[in-house]
N, C-alpha and C. Protein backbone atom coordinates (compact mmCIF):
# COMPACT_ATOMS: atom_id res chain seq x y z
N UNK A 1 -3.90 5.32 30.33
CA UNK A 1 -4.27 6.53 29.62
C UNK A 1 -4.33 6.22 28.13
N UNK A 2 -5.42 6.58 27.52
CA UNK A 2 -5.60 6.32 26.10
C UNK A 2 -5.00 7.44 25.25
N UNK A 3 -4.53 7.05 24.07
CA UNK A 3 -4.01 8.03 23.12
C UNK A 3 -4.90 8.12 21.89
N UNK A 4 -6.09 7.57 21.98
CA UNK A 4 -7.01 7.56 20.85
C UNK A 4 -7.43 8.98 20.51
N UNK A 5 -7.40 9.28 19.21
CA UNK A 5 -7.78 10.59 18.72
C UNK A 5 -8.93 10.43 17.74
N UNK A 6 -9.91 11.29 17.82
CA UNK A 6 -11.00 11.29 16.86
C UNK A 6 -11.04 12.66 16.20
N UNK A 7 -11.24 12.69 14.90
CA UNK A 7 -11.37 13.97 14.21
C UNK A 7 -12.74 14.02 13.54
N UNK A 8 -13.13 15.20 13.07
CA UNK A 8 -14.49 15.39 12.58
C UNK A 8 -14.69 15.03 11.12
N UNK A 9 -13.64 14.82 10.37
CA UNK A 9 -13.80 14.43 8.98
C UNK A 9 -14.58 13.13 8.91
N UNK A 10 -15.60 13.10 8.10
CA UNK A 10 -16.40 11.88 7.96
C UNK A 10 -15.91 11.08 6.78
N UNK A 11 -15.52 9.86 7.04
CA UNK A 11 -15.04 8.95 6.00
C UNK A 11 -16.07 7.85 5.90
N UNK A 12 -16.97 7.97 4.92
CA UNK A 12 -18.11 7.06 4.83
C UNK A 12 -18.11 6.18 3.58
N UNK A 13 -17.25 6.45 2.62
CA UNK A 13 -17.31 5.73 1.35
C UNK A 13 -16.13 4.77 1.22
N UNK A 14 -16.39 3.44 1.35
CA UNK A 14 -15.28 2.48 1.22
C UNK A 14 -14.59 2.55 -0.14
N UNK A 15 -15.33 2.83 -1.20
CA UNK A 15 -14.71 2.94 -2.53
C UNK A 15 -13.72 4.10 -2.57
N UNK A 16 -14.08 5.22 -1.98
CA UNK A 16 -13.16 6.37 -1.94
C UNK A 16 -11.96 6.09 -1.05
N UNK A 17 -12.14 5.31 0.02
CA UNK A 17 -11.00 4.93 0.87
C UNK A 17 -10.03 4.08 0.05
N UNK A 18 -10.57 3.10 -0.67
CA UNK A 18 -9.72 2.22 -1.49
C UNK A 18 -9.02 3.02 -2.60
N UNK A 19 -9.75 3.93 -3.20
CA UNK A 19 -9.18 4.75 -4.26
C UNK A 19 -8.07 5.66 -3.71
N UNK A 20 -8.29 6.21 -2.51
CA UNK A 20 -7.26 7.05 -1.89
C UNK A 20 -6.00 6.23 -1.61
N UNK A 21 -6.18 5.00 -1.15
CA UNK A 21 -5.02 4.13 -0.90
C UNK A 21 -4.28 3.83 -2.20
N UNK A 22 -5.03 3.57 -3.28
CA UNK A 22 -4.39 3.33 -4.58
C UNK A 22 -3.55 4.53 -5.00
N UNK A 23 -4.15 5.70 -4.92
CA UNK A 23 -3.47 6.91 -5.39
C UNK A 23 -2.24 7.25 -4.56
N UNK A 24 -2.28 6.90 -3.26
CA UNK A 24 -1.13 7.16 -2.38
C UNK A 24 -0.16 5.99 -2.34
N UNK A 25 -0.46 4.95 -3.13
CA UNK A 25 0.37 3.74 -3.18
C UNK A 25 0.50 3.08 -1.80
N UNK A 26 -0.64 3.02 -1.11
CA UNK A 26 -0.72 2.35 0.19
C UNK A 26 -1.30 0.96 -0.02
N UNK A 27 -1.04 0.04 0.91
CA UNK A 27 -1.70 -1.26 0.81
C UNK A 27 -3.21 -1.08 0.85
N UNK A 28 -3.93 -1.97 0.20
CA UNK A 28 -5.39 -1.89 0.22
C UNK A 28 -5.91 -2.04 1.65
N UNK A 29 -6.90 -1.26 2.01
CA UNK A 29 -7.45 -1.37 3.37
C UNK A 29 -8.14 -2.72 3.55
N UNK A 30 -8.18 -3.16 4.79
CA UNK A 30 -8.87 -4.41 5.10
C UNK A 30 -9.92 -4.15 6.17
N UNK A 31 -11.03 -4.88 6.04
CA UNK A 31 -12.11 -4.76 7.01
C UNK A 31 -11.82 -5.65 8.20
N UNK A 32 -12.03 -5.14 9.41
CA UNK A 32 -11.82 -5.98 10.58
C UNK A 32 -11.76 -5.18 11.86
N UNK A 33 -11.28 -5.88 12.89
CA UNK A 33 -11.09 -5.26 14.20
C UNK A 33 -9.59 -5.06 14.39
N UNK A 34 -9.19 -3.86 14.80
CA UNK A 34 -7.77 -3.52 14.89
C UNK A 34 -7.43 -3.04 16.30
N UNK A 35 -6.26 -3.42 16.74
CA UNK A 35 -5.76 -2.98 18.04
C UNK A 35 -5.11 -1.61 17.87
N UNK A 36 -5.47 -0.68 18.77
CA UNK A 36 -4.88 0.65 18.80
C UNK A 36 -4.33 0.88 20.20
N UNK A 37 -3.13 0.47 20.47
CA UNK A 37 -2.50 0.52 21.78
C UNK A 37 -3.40 -0.13 22.81
N UNK A 38 -4.16 0.64 23.59
CA UNK A 38 -4.96 0.06 24.67
C UNK A 38 -6.44 -0.09 24.30
N UNK A 39 -6.79 0.15 23.06
CA UNK A 39 -8.19 0.06 22.63
C UNK A 39 -8.27 -0.72 21.33
N UNK A 40 -9.49 -0.98 20.90
CA UNK A 40 -9.72 -1.63 19.62
C UNK A 40 -10.74 -0.82 18.84
N UNK A 41 -10.67 -0.94 17.50
CA UNK A 41 -11.64 -0.26 16.65
C UNK A 41 -12.00 -1.18 15.49
N UNK A 42 -13.22 -1.05 15.00
CA UNK A 42 -13.71 -1.88 13.90
C UNK A 42 -13.97 -0.99 12.70
N UNK A 43 -13.54 -1.49 11.53
CA UNK A 43 -13.77 -0.74 10.30
C UNK A 43 -12.76 -1.12 9.24
N UNK A 44 -12.52 -0.18 8.33
CA UNK A 44 -11.51 -0.37 7.28
C UNK A 44 -10.17 0.12 7.83
N UNK A 45 -9.21 -0.80 7.94
CA UNK A 45 -7.90 -0.45 8.45
C UNK A 45 -6.99 0.02 7.33
N UNK A 46 -6.42 1.20 7.49
CA UNK A 46 -5.51 1.78 6.51
C UNK A 46 -4.12 1.85 7.12
N UNK A 47 -3.15 1.26 6.43
CA UNK A 47 -1.76 1.26 6.90
C UNK A 47 -1.04 2.48 6.33
N UNK A 48 -0.64 3.39 7.19
CA UNK A 48 0.10 4.57 6.75
C UNK A 48 1.59 4.33 6.97
N UNK A 49 2.45 4.82 6.08
CA UNK A 49 3.90 4.61 6.22
C UNK A 49 4.42 5.16 7.55
N UNK A 50 5.14 4.32 8.29
CA UNK A 50 5.76 4.75 9.53
C UNK A 50 4.84 4.76 10.74
N UNK A 51 3.61 4.38 10.56
CA UNK A 51 2.64 4.37 11.68
C UNK A 51 2.67 3.02 12.38
N UNK A 52 2.66 3.06 13.70
CA UNK A 52 2.65 1.83 14.50
C UNK A 52 1.32 1.10 14.40
N UNK A 53 0.22 1.85 14.40
CA UNK A 53 -1.12 1.26 14.35
C UNK A 53 -1.86 1.79 13.12
N UNK A 54 -2.79 1.00 12.59
CA UNK A 54 -3.54 1.48 11.43
C UNK A 54 -4.51 2.60 11.80
N UNK A 55 -4.90 3.34 10.80
CA UNK A 55 -6.02 4.27 10.92
C UNK A 55 -7.26 3.44 10.58
N UNK A 56 -8.26 3.49 11.43
CA UNK A 56 -9.45 2.66 11.23
C UNK A 56 -10.62 3.58 10.85
N UNK A 57 -11.16 3.34 9.66
CA UNK A 57 -12.27 4.14 9.15
C UNK A 57 -13.57 3.39 9.40
N UNK A 58 -14.40 3.94 10.26
CA UNK A 58 -15.72 3.37 10.53
C UNK A 58 -16.69 4.04 9.56
N UNK A 59 -16.91 3.39 8.42
CA UNK A 59 -17.71 4.02 7.37
C UNK A 59 -19.19 4.12 7.74
N UNK A 60 -19.63 3.39 8.75
CA UNK A 60 -21.02 3.51 9.19
C UNK A 60 -21.24 4.84 9.92
N UNK A 61 -20.29 5.22 10.76
CA UNK A 61 -20.43 6.47 11.53
C UNK A 61 -19.71 7.64 10.86
N UNK A 62 -18.75 7.33 9.97
CA UNK A 62 -17.95 8.38 9.33
C UNK A 62 -16.72 8.76 10.14
N UNK A 63 -16.57 8.19 11.34
CA UNK A 63 -15.43 8.54 12.20
C UNK A 63 -14.20 7.73 11.83
N UNK A 64 -13.04 8.33 12.11
CA UNK A 64 -11.80 7.57 12.00
C UNK A 64 -11.20 7.48 13.40
N UNK A 65 -10.53 6.37 13.64
CA UNK A 65 -9.90 6.12 14.93
C UNK A 65 -8.43 5.84 14.68
N UNK A 66 -7.59 6.44 15.49
CA UNK A 66 -6.16 6.18 15.35
C UNK A 66 -5.47 6.53 16.65
N UNK A 67 -4.26 6.05 16.78
CA UNK A 67 -3.43 6.36 17.94
C UNK A 67 -2.00 6.55 17.46
N UNK A 68 -1.64 7.79 17.26
CA UNK A 68 -0.25 8.06 16.85
C UNK A 68 0.54 8.70 18.00
N UNK A 69 -0.03 8.68 19.20
CA UNK A 69 0.63 9.16 20.41
C UNK A 69 1.27 10.54 20.17
N UNK A 70 0.46 11.44 19.71
CA UNK A 70 0.91 12.82 19.50
C UNK A 70 2.01 12.96 18.47
N UNK A 71 2.07 12.04 17.52
CA UNK A 71 3.08 12.09 16.47
C UNK A 71 4.28 11.19 16.72
N UNK A 72 4.36 10.60 17.92
CA UNK A 72 5.51 9.72 18.22
C UNK A 72 5.40 8.38 17.50
N UNK A 73 4.17 7.95 17.20
CA UNK A 73 3.96 6.66 16.56
C UNK A 73 3.47 6.82 15.12
N UNK A 74 3.60 7.99 14.56
CA UNK A 74 3.17 8.21 13.19
C UNK A 74 3.03 9.70 12.92
N UNK A 75 3.56 10.14 11.79
CA UNK A 75 3.52 11.56 11.44
C UNK A 75 2.09 11.98 11.07
N UNK A 76 1.64 13.07 11.66
CA UNK A 76 0.31 13.60 11.37
C UNK A 76 0.16 13.93 9.89
N UNK A 77 1.26 14.34 9.25
CA UNK A 77 1.19 14.72 7.83
C UNK A 77 0.75 13.55 6.96
N UNK A 78 1.06 12.32 7.37
CA UNK A 78 0.61 11.13 6.60
C UNK A 78 -0.91 11.00 6.67
N UNK A 79 -1.46 11.22 7.84
CA UNK A 79 -2.92 11.16 7.99
C UNK A 79 -3.57 12.31 7.22
N UNK A 80 -2.98 13.50 7.32
CA UNK A 80 -3.52 14.65 6.59
C UNK A 80 -3.55 14.38 5.08
N UNK A 81 -2.47 13.76 4.57
CA UNK A 81 -2.41 13.44 3.13
C UNK A 81 -3.49 12.42 2.76
N UNK A 82 -3.69 11.44 3.63
CA UNK A 82 -4.74 10.45 3.36
C UNK A 82 -6.12 11.11 3.34
N UNK A 83 -6.39 11.96 4.31
CA UNK A 83 -7.70 12.61 4.36
C UNK A 83 -7.91 13.56 3.18
N UNK A 84 -6.84 14.25 2.78
CA UNK A 84 -6.93 15.11 1.60
C UNK A 84 -7.27 14.27 0.37
N UNK A 85 -6.57 13.14 0.23
CA UNK A 85 -6.80 12.29 -0.95
C UNK A 85 -8.20 11.68 -0.89
N UNK A 86 -8.64 11.28 0.31
CA UNK A 86 -10.00 10.73 0.45
C UNK A 86 -11.03 11.77 -0.02
N UNK A 87 -10.88 12.99 0.42
CA UNK A 87 -11.83 14.04 0.05
C UNK A 87 -11.84 14.25 -1.46
N UNK A 88 -10.66 14.25 -2.07
CA UNK A 88 -10.57 14.42 -3.52
C UNK A 88 -11.23 13.25 -4.25
N UNK A 89 -10.94 12.04 -3.78
CA UNK A 89 -11.53 10.86 -4.43
C UNK A 89 -13.04 10.85 -4.28
N UNK A 90 -13.53 11.17 -3.10
CA UNK A 90 -14.98 11.20 -2.88
C UNK A 90 -15.66 12.23 -3.77
N UNK A 91 -15.08 13.42 -3.84
CA UNK A 91 -15.65 14.47 -4.69
C UNK A 91 -15.62 14.05 -6.16
N UNK A 92 -14.53 13.43 -6.58
CA UNK A 92 -14.40 12.99 -7.97
C UNK A 92 -15.41 11.90 -8.30
N UNK A 93 -15.57 10.94 -7.40
CA UNK A 93 -16.53 9.85 -7.61
C UNK A 93 -17.94 10.42 -7.77
N UNK A 94 -18.31 11.33 -6.90
CA UNK A 94 -19.67 11.91 -6.96
C UNK A 94 -19.86 12.74 -8.23
N UNK A 95 -18.84 13.49 -8.63
CA UNK A 95 -18.96 14.29 -9.85
C UNK A 95 -19.10 13.39 -11.07
N UNK A 96 -18.31 12.33 -11.13
CA UNK A 96 -18.38 11.42 -12.28
C UNK A 96 -19.72 10.67 -12.32
N UNK A 97 -20.27 10.35 -11.16
CA UNK A 97 -21.59 9.70 -11.13
C UNK A 97 -22.66 10.56 -11.78
N UNK A 98 -22.45 11.86 -11.72
CA UNK A 98 -23.42 12.79 -12.31
C UNK A 98 -23.05 13.16 -13.74
N UNK A 99 -22.02 12.49 -14.29
CA UNK A 99 -21.65 12.71 -15.67
C UNK A 99 -20.70 13.87 -15.91
N UNK A 100 -20.10 14.38 -14.85
CA UNK A 100 -19.19 15.50 -14.98
C UNK A 100 -17.75 15.03 -15.13
N UNK A 101 -16.91 15.88 -15.64
CA UNK A 101 -15.49 15.60 -15.80
C UNK A 101 -14.73 16.31 -14.69
N UNK A 102 -13.67 15.65 -14.20
CA UNK A 102 -12.88 16.19 -13.09
C UNK A 102 -11.43 16.30 -13.51
N UNK A 103 -10.83 17.43 -13.18
CA UNK A 103 -9.40 17.65 -13.46
C UNK A 103 -8.73 18.10 -12.17
N UNK A 104 -7.61 17.44 -11.84
CA UNK A 104 -6.84 17.80 -10.65
C UNK A 104 -5.62 18.60 -11.05
N UNK A 105 -5.30 19.57 -10.20
CA UNK A 105 -4.09 20.36 -10.43
C UNK A 105 -3.37 20.55 -9.09
N UNK A 106 -2.22 19.87 -8.91
CA UNK A 106 -1.44 20.08 -7.68
C UNK A 106 -0.92 21.52 -7.61
N UNK A 107 -1.00 22.11 -6.43
CA UNK A 107 -0.52 23.48 -6.24
C UNK A 107 0.75 23.47 -5.41
N UNK A 108 1.52 24.56 -5.49
CA UNK A 108 2.82 24.63 -4.83
C UNK A 108 2.74 24.48 -3.32
N UNK A 109 1.63 24.90 -2.72
CA UNK A 109 1.51 24.82 -1.26
C UNK A 109 1.08 23.45 -0.76
N UNK A 110 0.97 22.48 -1.66
CA UNK A 110 0.59 21.13 -1.27
C UNK A 110 -0.90 20.86 -1.41
N UNK A 111 -1.67 21.90 -1.63
CA UNK A 111 -3.09 21.68 -1.86
C UNK A 111 -3.31 21.22 -3.30
N UNK A 112 -4.50 20.78 -3.57
CA UNK A 112 -4.84 20.29 -4.91
C UNK A 112 -6.12 20.97 -5.36
N UNK A 113 -6.06 21.61 -6.51
CA UNK A 113 -7.23 22.26 -7.07
C UNK A 113 -8.01 21.23 -7.87
N UNK A 114 -9.29 21.09 -7.56
CA UNK A 114 -10.15 20.15 -8.25
C UNK A 114 -11.16 20.95 -9.05
N UNK A 115 -11.13 20.76 -10.35
CA UNK A 115 -12.06 21.47 -11.23
C UNK A 115 -13.08 20.47 -11.77
N UNK A 116 -14.35 20.76 -11.55
CA UNK A 116 -15.43 19.91 -12.04
C UNK A 116 -16.09 20.62 -13.20
N UNK A 117 -16.03 19.97 -14.34
CA UNK A 117 -16.65 20.54 -15.54
C UNK A 117 -18.05 19.96 -15.68
N UNK A 118 -19.04 20.81 -15.53
CA UNK A 118 -20.43 20.38 -15.63
C UNK A 118 -20.73 19.95 -17.07
N UNK A 119 -21.31 18.78 -17.22
CA UNK A 119 -21.68 18.30 -18.54
C UNK A 119 -20.64 17.39 -19.16
N UNK A 120 -19.48 17.25 -18.57
CA UNK A 120 -18.51 16.26 -19.01
C UNK A 120 -17.40 16.73 -19.90
N UNK A 121 -17.47 17.87 -20.51
CA UNK A 121 -16.39 18.34 -21.39
C UNK A 121 -15.41 19.19 -20.62
N UNK A 122 -14.22 18.68 -20.37
CA UNK A 122 -13.19 19.44 -19.63
C UNK A 122 -12.32 20.23 -20.56
């Protein structure tokens, strides 16, 4: 029986994956083939704290593959934090490419408010 889980968040930008790892103080992701209990996945492997197997980001398809066995082999909150950071980094990268300024503001509920100033002056 497989424990592989797929979610709908699309992770397609390797630069944003690397940036998310930097910001979360995770080891840099590595490209390759990774074992996930009884299956394998190819992509950028991200090592999350306390996780038995890496999260594998297939940037060609946008899918992520992981096996945390319903939380027994890794806390879901770690993956949620990575995906939140990935989304923030991706949005920031795209805004800066267009010449805009980005300001982050952590909120009490754990969310992060991202303000994009059009034209670059924040």
